[in-house]
PDB file of C-alpha atoms in Angstrom:
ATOM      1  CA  UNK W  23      34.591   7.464  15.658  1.00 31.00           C
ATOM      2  CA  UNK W  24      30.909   7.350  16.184  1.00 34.00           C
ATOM      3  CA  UNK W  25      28.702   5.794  13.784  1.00 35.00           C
ATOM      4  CA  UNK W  26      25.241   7.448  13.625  1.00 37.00           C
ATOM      5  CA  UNK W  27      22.181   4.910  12.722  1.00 41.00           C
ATOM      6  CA  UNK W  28      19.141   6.000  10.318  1.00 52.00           C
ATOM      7  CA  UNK W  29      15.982   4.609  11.497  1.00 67.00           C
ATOM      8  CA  UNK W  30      13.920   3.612   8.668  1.00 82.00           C
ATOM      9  CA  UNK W  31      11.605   1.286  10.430  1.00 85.00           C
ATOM     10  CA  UNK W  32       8.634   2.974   9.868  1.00 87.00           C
ATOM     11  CA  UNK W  33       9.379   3.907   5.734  1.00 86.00           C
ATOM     12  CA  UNK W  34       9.854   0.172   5.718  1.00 87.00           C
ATOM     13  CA  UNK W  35       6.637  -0.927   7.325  1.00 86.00           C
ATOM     14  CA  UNK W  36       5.008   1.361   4.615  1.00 87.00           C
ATOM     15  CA  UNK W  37       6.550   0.187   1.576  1.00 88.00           C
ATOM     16  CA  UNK W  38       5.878  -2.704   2.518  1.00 88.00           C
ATOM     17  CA  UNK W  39       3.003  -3.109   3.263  1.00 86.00           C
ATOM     18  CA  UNK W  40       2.364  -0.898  -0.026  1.00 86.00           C
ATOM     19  CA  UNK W  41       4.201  -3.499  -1.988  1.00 88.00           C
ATOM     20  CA  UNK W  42       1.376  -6.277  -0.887  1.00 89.00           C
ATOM     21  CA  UNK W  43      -1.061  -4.109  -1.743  1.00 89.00           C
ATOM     22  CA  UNK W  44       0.440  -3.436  -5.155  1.00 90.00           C
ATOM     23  CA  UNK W  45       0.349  -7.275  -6.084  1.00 92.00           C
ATOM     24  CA  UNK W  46      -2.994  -7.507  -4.998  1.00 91.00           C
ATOM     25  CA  UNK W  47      -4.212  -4.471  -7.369  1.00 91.00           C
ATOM     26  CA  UNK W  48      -2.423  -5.765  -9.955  1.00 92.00           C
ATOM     27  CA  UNK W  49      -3.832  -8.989  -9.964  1.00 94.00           C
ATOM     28  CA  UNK W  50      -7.987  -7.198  -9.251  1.00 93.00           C
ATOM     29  CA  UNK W  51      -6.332  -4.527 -12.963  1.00 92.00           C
ATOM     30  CA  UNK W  52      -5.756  -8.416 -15.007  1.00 93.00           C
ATOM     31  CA  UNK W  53      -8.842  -9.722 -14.276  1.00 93.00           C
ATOM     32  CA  UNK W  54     -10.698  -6.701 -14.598  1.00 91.00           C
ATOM     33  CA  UNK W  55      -8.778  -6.303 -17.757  1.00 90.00           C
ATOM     34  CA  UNK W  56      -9.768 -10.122 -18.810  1.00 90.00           C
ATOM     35  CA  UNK W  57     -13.257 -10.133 -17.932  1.00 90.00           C
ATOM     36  CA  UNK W  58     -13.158  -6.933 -20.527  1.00 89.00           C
ATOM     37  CA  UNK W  59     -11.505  -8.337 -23.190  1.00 86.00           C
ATOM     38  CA  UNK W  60     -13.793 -11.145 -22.953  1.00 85.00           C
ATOM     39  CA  UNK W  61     -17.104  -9.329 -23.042  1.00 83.00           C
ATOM     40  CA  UNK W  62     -15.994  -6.134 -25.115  1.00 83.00           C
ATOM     41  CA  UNK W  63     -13.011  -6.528 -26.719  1.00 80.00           C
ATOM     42  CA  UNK W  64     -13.087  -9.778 -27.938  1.00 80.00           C
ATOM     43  CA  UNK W  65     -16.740  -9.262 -29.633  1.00 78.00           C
ATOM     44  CA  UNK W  66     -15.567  -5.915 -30.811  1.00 78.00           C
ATOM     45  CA  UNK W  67     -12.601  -7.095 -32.670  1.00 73.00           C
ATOM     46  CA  UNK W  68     -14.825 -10.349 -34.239  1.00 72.00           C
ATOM     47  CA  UNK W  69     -17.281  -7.965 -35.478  1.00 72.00           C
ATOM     48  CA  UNK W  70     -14.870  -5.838 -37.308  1.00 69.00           C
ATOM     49  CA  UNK W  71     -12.789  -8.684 -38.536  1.00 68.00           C
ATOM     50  CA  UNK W  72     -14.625 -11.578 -39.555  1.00 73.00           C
ATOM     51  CA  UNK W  73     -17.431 -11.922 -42.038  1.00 80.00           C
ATOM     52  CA  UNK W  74     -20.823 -14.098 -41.384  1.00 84.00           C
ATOM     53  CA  UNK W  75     -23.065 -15.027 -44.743  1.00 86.00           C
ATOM     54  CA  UNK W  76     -25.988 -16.870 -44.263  1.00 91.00           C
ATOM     55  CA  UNK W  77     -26.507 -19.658 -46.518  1.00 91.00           C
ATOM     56  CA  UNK W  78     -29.551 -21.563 -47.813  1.00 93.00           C
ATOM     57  CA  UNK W  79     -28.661 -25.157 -46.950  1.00 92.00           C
ATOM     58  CA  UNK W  80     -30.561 -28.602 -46.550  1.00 91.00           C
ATOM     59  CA  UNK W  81     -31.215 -30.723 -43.941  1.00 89.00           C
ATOM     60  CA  UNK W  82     -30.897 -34.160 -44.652  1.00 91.00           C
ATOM     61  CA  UNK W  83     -30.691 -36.474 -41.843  1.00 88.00           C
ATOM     62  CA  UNK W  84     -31.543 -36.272 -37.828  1.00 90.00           C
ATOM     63  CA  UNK W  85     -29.332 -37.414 -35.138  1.00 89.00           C
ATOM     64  CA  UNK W  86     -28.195 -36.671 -31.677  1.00 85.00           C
ATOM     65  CA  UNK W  87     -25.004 -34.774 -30.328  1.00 85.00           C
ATOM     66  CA  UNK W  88     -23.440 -34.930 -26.664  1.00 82.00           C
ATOM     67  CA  UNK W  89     -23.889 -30.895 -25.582  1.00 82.00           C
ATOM     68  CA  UNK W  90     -22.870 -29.418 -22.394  1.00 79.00           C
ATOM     69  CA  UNK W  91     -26.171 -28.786 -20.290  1.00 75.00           C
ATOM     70  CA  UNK W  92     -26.871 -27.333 -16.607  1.00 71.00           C
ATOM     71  CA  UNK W  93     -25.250 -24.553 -14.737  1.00 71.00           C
ATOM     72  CA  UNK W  94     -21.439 -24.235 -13.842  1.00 72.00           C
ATOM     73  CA  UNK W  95     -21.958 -25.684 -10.801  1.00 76.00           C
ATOM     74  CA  UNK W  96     -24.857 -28.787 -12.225  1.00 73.00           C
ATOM     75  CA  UNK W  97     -22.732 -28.926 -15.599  1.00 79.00           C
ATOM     76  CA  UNK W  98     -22.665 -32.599 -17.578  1.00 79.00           C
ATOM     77  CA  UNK W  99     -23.398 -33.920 -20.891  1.00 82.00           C
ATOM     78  CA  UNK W 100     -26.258 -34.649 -22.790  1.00 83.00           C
ATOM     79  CA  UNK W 101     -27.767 -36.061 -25.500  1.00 84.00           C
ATOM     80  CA  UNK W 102     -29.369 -33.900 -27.653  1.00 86.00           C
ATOM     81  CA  UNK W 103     -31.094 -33.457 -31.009  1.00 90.00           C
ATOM     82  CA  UNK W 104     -29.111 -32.767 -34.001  1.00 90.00           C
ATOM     83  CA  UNK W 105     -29.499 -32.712 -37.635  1.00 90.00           C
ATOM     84  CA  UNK W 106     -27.111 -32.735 -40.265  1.00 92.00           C
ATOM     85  CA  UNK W 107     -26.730 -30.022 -43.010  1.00 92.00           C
ATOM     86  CA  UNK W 108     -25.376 -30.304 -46.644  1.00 92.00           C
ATOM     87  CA  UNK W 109     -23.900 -26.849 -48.603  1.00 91.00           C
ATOM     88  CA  UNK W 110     -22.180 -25.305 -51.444  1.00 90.00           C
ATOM     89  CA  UNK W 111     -20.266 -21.797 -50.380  1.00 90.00           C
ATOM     90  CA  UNK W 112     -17.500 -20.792 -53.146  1.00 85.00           C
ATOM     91  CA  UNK W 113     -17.184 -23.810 -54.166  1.00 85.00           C
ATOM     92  CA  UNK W 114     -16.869 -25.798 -51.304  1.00 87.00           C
ATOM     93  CA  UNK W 115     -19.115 -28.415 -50.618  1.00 91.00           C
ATOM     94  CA  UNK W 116     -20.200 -28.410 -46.356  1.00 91.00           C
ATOM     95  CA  UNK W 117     -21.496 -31.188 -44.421  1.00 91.00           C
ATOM     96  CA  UNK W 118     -22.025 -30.082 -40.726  1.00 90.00           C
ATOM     97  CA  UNK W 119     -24.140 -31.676 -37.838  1.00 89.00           C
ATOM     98  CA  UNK W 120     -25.815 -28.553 -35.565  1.00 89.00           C
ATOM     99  CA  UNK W 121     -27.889 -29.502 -32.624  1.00 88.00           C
ATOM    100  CA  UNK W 122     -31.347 -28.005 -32.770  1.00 87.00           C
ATOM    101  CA  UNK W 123     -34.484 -28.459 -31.592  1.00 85.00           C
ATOM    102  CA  UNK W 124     -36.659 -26.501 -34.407  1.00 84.00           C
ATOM    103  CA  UNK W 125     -35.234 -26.920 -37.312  1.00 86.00           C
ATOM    104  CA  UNK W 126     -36.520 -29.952 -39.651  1.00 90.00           C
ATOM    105  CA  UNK W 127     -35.392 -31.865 -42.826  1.00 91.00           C
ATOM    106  CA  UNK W 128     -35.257 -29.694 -45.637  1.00 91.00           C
ATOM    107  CA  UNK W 129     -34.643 -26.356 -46.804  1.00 91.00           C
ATOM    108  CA  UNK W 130     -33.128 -24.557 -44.430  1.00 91.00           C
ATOM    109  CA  UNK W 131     -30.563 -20.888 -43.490  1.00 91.00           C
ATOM    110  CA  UNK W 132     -27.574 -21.654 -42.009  1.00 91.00           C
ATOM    111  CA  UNK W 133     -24.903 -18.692 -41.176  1.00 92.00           C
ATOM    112  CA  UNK W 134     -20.779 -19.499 -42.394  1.00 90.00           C
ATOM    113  CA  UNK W 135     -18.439 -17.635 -40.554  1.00 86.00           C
ATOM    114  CA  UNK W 136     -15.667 -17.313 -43.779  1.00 83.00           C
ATOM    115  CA  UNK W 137     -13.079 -16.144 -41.126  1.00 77.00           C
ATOM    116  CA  UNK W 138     -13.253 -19.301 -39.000  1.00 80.00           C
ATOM    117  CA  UNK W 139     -15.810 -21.409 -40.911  1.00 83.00           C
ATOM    118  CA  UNK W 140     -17.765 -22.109 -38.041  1.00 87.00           C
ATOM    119  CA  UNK W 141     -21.332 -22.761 -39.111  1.00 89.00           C
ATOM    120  CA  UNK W 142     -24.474 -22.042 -37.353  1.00 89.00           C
ATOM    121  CA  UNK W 143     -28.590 -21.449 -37.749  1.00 88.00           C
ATOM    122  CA  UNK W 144     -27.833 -18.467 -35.636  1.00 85.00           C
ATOM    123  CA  UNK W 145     -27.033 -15.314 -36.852  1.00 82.00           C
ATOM    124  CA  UNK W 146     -24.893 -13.343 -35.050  1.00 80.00           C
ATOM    125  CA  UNK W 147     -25.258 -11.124 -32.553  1.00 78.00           C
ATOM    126  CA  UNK W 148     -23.726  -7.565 -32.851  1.00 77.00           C
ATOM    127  CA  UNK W 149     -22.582  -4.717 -30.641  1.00 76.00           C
ATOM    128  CA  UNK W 150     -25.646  -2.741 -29.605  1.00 78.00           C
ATOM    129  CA  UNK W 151     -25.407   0.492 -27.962  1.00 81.00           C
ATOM    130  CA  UNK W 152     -25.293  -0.834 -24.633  1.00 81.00           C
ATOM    131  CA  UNK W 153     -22.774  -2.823 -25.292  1.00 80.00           C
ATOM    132  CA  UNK W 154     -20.811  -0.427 -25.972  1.00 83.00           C
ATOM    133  CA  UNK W 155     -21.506   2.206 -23.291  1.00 86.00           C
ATOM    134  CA  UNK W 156     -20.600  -0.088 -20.966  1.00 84.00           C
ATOM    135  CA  UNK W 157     -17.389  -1.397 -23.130  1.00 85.00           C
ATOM    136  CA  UNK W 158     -16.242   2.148 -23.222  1.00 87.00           C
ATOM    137  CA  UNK W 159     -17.228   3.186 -20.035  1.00 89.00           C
ATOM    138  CA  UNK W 160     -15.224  -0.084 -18.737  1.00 88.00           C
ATOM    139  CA  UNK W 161     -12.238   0.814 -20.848  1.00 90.00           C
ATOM    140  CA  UNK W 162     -11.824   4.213 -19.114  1.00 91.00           C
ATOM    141  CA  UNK W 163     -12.346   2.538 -15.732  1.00 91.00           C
ATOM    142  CA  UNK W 164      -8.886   0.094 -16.382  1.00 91.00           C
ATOM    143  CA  UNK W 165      -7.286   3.105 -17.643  1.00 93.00           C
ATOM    144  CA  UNK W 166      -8.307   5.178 -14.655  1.00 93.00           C
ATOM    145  CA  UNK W 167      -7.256   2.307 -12.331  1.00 92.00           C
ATOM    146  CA  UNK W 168      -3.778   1.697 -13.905  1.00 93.00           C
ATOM    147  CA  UNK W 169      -3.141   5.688 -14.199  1.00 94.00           C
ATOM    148  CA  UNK W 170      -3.618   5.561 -10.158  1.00 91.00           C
ATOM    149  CA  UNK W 171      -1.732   1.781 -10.015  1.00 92.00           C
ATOM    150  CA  UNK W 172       1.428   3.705 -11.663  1.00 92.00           C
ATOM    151  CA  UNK W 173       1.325   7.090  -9.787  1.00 89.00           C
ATOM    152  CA  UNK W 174       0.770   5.137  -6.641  1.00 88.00           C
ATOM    153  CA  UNK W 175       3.689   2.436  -7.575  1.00 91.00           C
ATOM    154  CA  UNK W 176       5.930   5.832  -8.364  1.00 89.00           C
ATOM    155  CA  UNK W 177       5.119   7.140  -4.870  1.00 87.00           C
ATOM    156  CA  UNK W 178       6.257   3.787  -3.576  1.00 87.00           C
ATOM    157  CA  UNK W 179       9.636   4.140  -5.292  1.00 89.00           C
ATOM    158  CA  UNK W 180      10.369   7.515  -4.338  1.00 87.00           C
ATOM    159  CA  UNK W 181       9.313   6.754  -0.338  1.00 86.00           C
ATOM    160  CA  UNK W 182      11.812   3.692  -0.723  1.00 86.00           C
ATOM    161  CA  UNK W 183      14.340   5.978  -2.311  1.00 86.00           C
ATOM    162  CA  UNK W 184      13.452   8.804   0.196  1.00 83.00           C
ATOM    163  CA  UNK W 185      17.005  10.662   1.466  1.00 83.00           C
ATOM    164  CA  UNK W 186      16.888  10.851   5.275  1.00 79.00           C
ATOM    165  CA  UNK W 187      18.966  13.386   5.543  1.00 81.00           C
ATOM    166  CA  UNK W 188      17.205  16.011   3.802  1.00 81.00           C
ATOM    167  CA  UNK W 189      16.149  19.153   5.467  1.00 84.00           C
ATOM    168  CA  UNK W 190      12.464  19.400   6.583  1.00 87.00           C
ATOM    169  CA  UNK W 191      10.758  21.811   4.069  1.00 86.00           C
ATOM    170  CA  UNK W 192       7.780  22.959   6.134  1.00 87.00           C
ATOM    171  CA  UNK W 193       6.488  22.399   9.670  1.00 88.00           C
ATOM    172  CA  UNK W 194       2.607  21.807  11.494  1.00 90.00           C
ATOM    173  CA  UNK W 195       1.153  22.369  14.260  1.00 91.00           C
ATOM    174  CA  UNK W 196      -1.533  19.376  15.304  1.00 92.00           C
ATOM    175  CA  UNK W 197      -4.576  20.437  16.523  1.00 92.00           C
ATOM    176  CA  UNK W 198      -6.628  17.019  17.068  1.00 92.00           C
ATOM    177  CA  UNK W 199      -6.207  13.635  16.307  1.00 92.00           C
ATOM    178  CA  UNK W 200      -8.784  10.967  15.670  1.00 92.00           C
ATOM    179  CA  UNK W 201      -7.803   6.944  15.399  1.00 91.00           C
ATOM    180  CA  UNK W 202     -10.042   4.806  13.582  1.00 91.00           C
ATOM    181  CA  UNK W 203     -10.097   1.296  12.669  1.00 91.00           C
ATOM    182  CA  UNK W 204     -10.045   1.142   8.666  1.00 87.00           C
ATOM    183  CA  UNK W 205     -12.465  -2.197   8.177  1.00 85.00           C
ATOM    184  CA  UNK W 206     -14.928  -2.659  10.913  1.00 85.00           C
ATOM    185  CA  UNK W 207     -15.308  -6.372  10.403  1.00 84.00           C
ATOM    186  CA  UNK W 208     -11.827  -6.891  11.522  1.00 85.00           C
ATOM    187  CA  UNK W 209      -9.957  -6.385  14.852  1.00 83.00           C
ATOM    188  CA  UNK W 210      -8.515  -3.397  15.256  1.00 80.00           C
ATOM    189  CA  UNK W 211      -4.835  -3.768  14.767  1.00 88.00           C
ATOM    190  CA  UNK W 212      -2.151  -1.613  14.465  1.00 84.00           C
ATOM    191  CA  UNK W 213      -2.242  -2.346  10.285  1.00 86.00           C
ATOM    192  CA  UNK W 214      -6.198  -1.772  10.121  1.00 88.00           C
ATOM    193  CA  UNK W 215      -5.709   1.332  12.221  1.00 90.00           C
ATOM    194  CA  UNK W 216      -5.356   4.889  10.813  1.00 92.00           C
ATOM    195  CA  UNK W 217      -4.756   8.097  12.355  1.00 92.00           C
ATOM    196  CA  UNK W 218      -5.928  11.086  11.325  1.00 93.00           C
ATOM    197  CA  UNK W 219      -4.266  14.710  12.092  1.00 92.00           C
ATOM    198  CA  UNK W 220      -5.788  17.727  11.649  1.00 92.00           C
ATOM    199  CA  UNK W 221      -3.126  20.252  11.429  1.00 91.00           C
ATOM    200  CA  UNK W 222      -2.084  23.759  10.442  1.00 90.00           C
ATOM    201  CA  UNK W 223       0.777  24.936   9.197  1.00 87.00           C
ATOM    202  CA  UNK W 224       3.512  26.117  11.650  1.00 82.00           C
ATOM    203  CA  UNK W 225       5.379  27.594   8.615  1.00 69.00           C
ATOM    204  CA  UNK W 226       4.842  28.628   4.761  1.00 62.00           C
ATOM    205  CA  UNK W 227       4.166  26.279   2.644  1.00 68.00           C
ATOM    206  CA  UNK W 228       3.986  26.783  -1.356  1.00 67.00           C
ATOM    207  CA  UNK W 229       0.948  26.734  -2.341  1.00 66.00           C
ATOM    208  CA  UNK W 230      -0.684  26.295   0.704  1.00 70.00           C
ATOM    209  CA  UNK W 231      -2.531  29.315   2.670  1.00 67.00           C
ATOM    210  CA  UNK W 232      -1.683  30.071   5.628  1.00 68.00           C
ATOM    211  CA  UNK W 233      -4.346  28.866   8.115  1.00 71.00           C
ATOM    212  CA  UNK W 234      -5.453  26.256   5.937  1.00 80.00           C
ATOM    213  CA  UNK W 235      -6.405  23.649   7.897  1.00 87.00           C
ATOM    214  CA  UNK W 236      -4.623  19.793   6.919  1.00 89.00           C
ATOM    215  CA  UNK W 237      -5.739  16.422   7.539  1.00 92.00           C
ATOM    216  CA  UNK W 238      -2.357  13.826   8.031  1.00 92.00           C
ATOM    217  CA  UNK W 239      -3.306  10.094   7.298  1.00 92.00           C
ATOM    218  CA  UNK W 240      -0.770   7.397   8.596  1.00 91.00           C
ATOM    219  CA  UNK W 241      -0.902   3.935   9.239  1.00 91.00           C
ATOM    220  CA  UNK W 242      -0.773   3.265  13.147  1.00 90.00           C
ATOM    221  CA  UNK W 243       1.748   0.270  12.352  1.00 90.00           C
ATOM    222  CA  UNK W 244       3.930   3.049  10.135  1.00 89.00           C
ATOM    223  CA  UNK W 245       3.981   5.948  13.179  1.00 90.00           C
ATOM    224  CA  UNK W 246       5.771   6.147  16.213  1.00 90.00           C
ATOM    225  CA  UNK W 247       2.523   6.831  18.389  1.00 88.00           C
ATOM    226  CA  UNK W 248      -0.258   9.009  17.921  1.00 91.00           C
ATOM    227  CA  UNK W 249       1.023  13.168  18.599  1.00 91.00           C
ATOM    228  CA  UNK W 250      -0.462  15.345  20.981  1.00 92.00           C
ATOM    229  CA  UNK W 251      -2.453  18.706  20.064  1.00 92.00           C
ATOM    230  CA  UNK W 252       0.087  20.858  20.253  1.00 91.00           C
ATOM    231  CA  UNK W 253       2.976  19.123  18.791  1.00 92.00           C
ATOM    232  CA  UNK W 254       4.947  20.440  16.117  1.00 92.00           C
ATOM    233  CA  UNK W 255       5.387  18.294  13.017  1.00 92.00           C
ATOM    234  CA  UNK W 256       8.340  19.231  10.390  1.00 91.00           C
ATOM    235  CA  UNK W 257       8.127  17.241   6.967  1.00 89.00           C
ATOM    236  CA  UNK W 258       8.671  16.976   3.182  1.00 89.00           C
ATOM    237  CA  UNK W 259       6.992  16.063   0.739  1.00 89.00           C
ATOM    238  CA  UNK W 260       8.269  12.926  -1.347  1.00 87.00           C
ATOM    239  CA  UNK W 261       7.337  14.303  -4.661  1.00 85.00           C
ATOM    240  CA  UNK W 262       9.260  17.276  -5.423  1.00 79.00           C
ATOM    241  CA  UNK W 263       7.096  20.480  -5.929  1.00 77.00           C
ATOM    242  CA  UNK W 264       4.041  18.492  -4.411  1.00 78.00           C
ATOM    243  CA  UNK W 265       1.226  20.272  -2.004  1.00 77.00           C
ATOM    244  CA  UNK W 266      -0.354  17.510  -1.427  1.00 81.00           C
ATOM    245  CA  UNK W 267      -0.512  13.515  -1.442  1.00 86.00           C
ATOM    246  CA  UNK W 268       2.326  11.253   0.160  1.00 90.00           C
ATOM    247  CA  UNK W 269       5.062  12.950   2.359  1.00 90.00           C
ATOM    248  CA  UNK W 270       7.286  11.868   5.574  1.00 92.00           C
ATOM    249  CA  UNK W 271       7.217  13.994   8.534  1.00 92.00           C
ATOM    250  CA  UNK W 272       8.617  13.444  12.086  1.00 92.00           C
ATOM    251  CA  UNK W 273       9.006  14.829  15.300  1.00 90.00           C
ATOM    252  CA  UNK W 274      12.226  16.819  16.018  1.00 83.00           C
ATOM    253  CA  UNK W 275      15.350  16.857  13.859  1.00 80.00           C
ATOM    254  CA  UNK W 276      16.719  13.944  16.107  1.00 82.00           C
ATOM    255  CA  UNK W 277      13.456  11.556  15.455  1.00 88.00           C
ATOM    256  CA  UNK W 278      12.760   9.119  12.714  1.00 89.00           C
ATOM    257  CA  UNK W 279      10.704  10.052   9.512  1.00 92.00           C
ATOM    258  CA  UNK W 280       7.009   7.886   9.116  1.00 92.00           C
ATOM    259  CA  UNK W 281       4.736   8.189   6.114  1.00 92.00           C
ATOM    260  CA  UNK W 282       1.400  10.459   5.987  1.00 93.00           C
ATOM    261  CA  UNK W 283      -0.491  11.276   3.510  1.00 91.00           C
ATOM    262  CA  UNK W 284      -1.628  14.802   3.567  1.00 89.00           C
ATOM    263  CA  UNK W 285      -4.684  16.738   2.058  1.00 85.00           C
ATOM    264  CA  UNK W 286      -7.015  19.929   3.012  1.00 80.00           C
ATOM    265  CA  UNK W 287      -9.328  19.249   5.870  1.00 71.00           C
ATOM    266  CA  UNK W 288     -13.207  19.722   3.896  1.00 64.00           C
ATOM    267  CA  UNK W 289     -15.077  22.061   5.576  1.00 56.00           C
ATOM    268  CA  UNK W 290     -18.055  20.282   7.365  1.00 54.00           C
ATOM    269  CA  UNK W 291     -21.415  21.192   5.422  1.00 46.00           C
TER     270      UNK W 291
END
């Protein structure tokens, strides 16, 4: 009985190495989504919810307060100037010591937060436009990024998932082949190497003209080698129906399948 072996080497690499890129996109999509919450969302939502009223107050007594000071990296305590501040709001009487360097003994404005009744001489600071803009225009950035995070995470899947023994759906013929490193300031190994095909297609492909020229992307560490002009290519794409994006492709019907990703060649301007 003879056993026959499917070489999945180079799928493996891929996913792989996609899955540790994965982590490290989610983790760049939670802080970007932090730092937004933070700085939009968070002043956004306090806006809308709580209420500020300023309220005439007096001043009745100075004294001193320990208050951060200095940068993050210079950061320490000191002793500042204070005062404390008597108040009626509905009903309530308020005694609260603010730091300040202005204000003196007497009449003076404080601002109540009646949502948190945090109390302050200054009155808060809303949304502007730019705040906004850039709140918004932030917000569709995330979304954009997770949109790609899950399409990419789905291509992922389906490569791991991908049925070696389906029949090649359309075939290329290279033409040239280019091998670059992908970040300069590194050495140039076989995972910061790409190769780039320019092909055309051998065969019809749906929705693709014929003569259209192709560019194939793969990771040098994901290929068998880097192919010849000349050599014929057979493949499928990994998302049913696809023209584009990621697909496998290999050499003969008796070699293994490696990951490319495959778009139109742009016409140089």
């Amino acid at each position: 009985m003879t056993t026959t072996t499917i070489d999945r080497s180079h799928l493996s690499t891929f996913t792989k190495a996609r899955a540790r890129f994965h982590l490290l996109w989610a983790v760049v999509l939670l802080l970007g989504v932090g730092f937004w919450s933070l700085v939009f969302v968070g002043p956004v939502v306090a806006q809308a919810t709580e209420h500020t009223e300023p309220v005439p107050a007096v001043a009745v007594e100075e004294t001193t307060v320990m208050q951060t000071q200095g940068s993050r990296r210079s950061r320490h305590l000191e002793e500042v100037r204070a005062v404390v501040v008597e108040f009626e709001y509905a009903g309530t009487q308020y005694r609260e010591t603010l730091a300040t360097e202005d204000e003196q003994l007497g009449d003076v404005t404080v601002y109540l937060n009646t949502s948190t009744e945090r109390v302050s001489f200054d009155a808060p600071e809303l949304v502007d436009f730019w705040g906004w803009f850039w709140g918004v225009a932030g917000g569709l950035v995330l979304a954009g990024g997770l949109i790609a995070y899950v399409r990419s995470i789905a291509g992922t899947v389906r490569l791991a998932r991908f049925d070696t023994s389906r029949a090649p759906e359309f075939a290329v013929e290279v033409t040239s082949t280019n091998v670059r490193v992908v970040n300069q300031k590194k050495a140039a190994t076989p995972k910061n190497t790409a190769i780039d095909i320019s092909a055309v297609p051998a065969s019809a492909i749906d929705g693709i003209p014929a003569g259209r020229e192709l560019v194939l992307t793969a990771q040098a560490s994901a290929a068998p080698g880097v192919p010849q002009p000349g050599t014929r290519l057979e493949g499928v794409f990994v998302k049913a129906g696809a023209t584009s994006g990621l697909a496998v492709v290999r050499f003969g019907a008796d070699a293994a399948w490696w990951p490319v990703s495959i778009g139109e060649k742009i016409a140089d301007v």
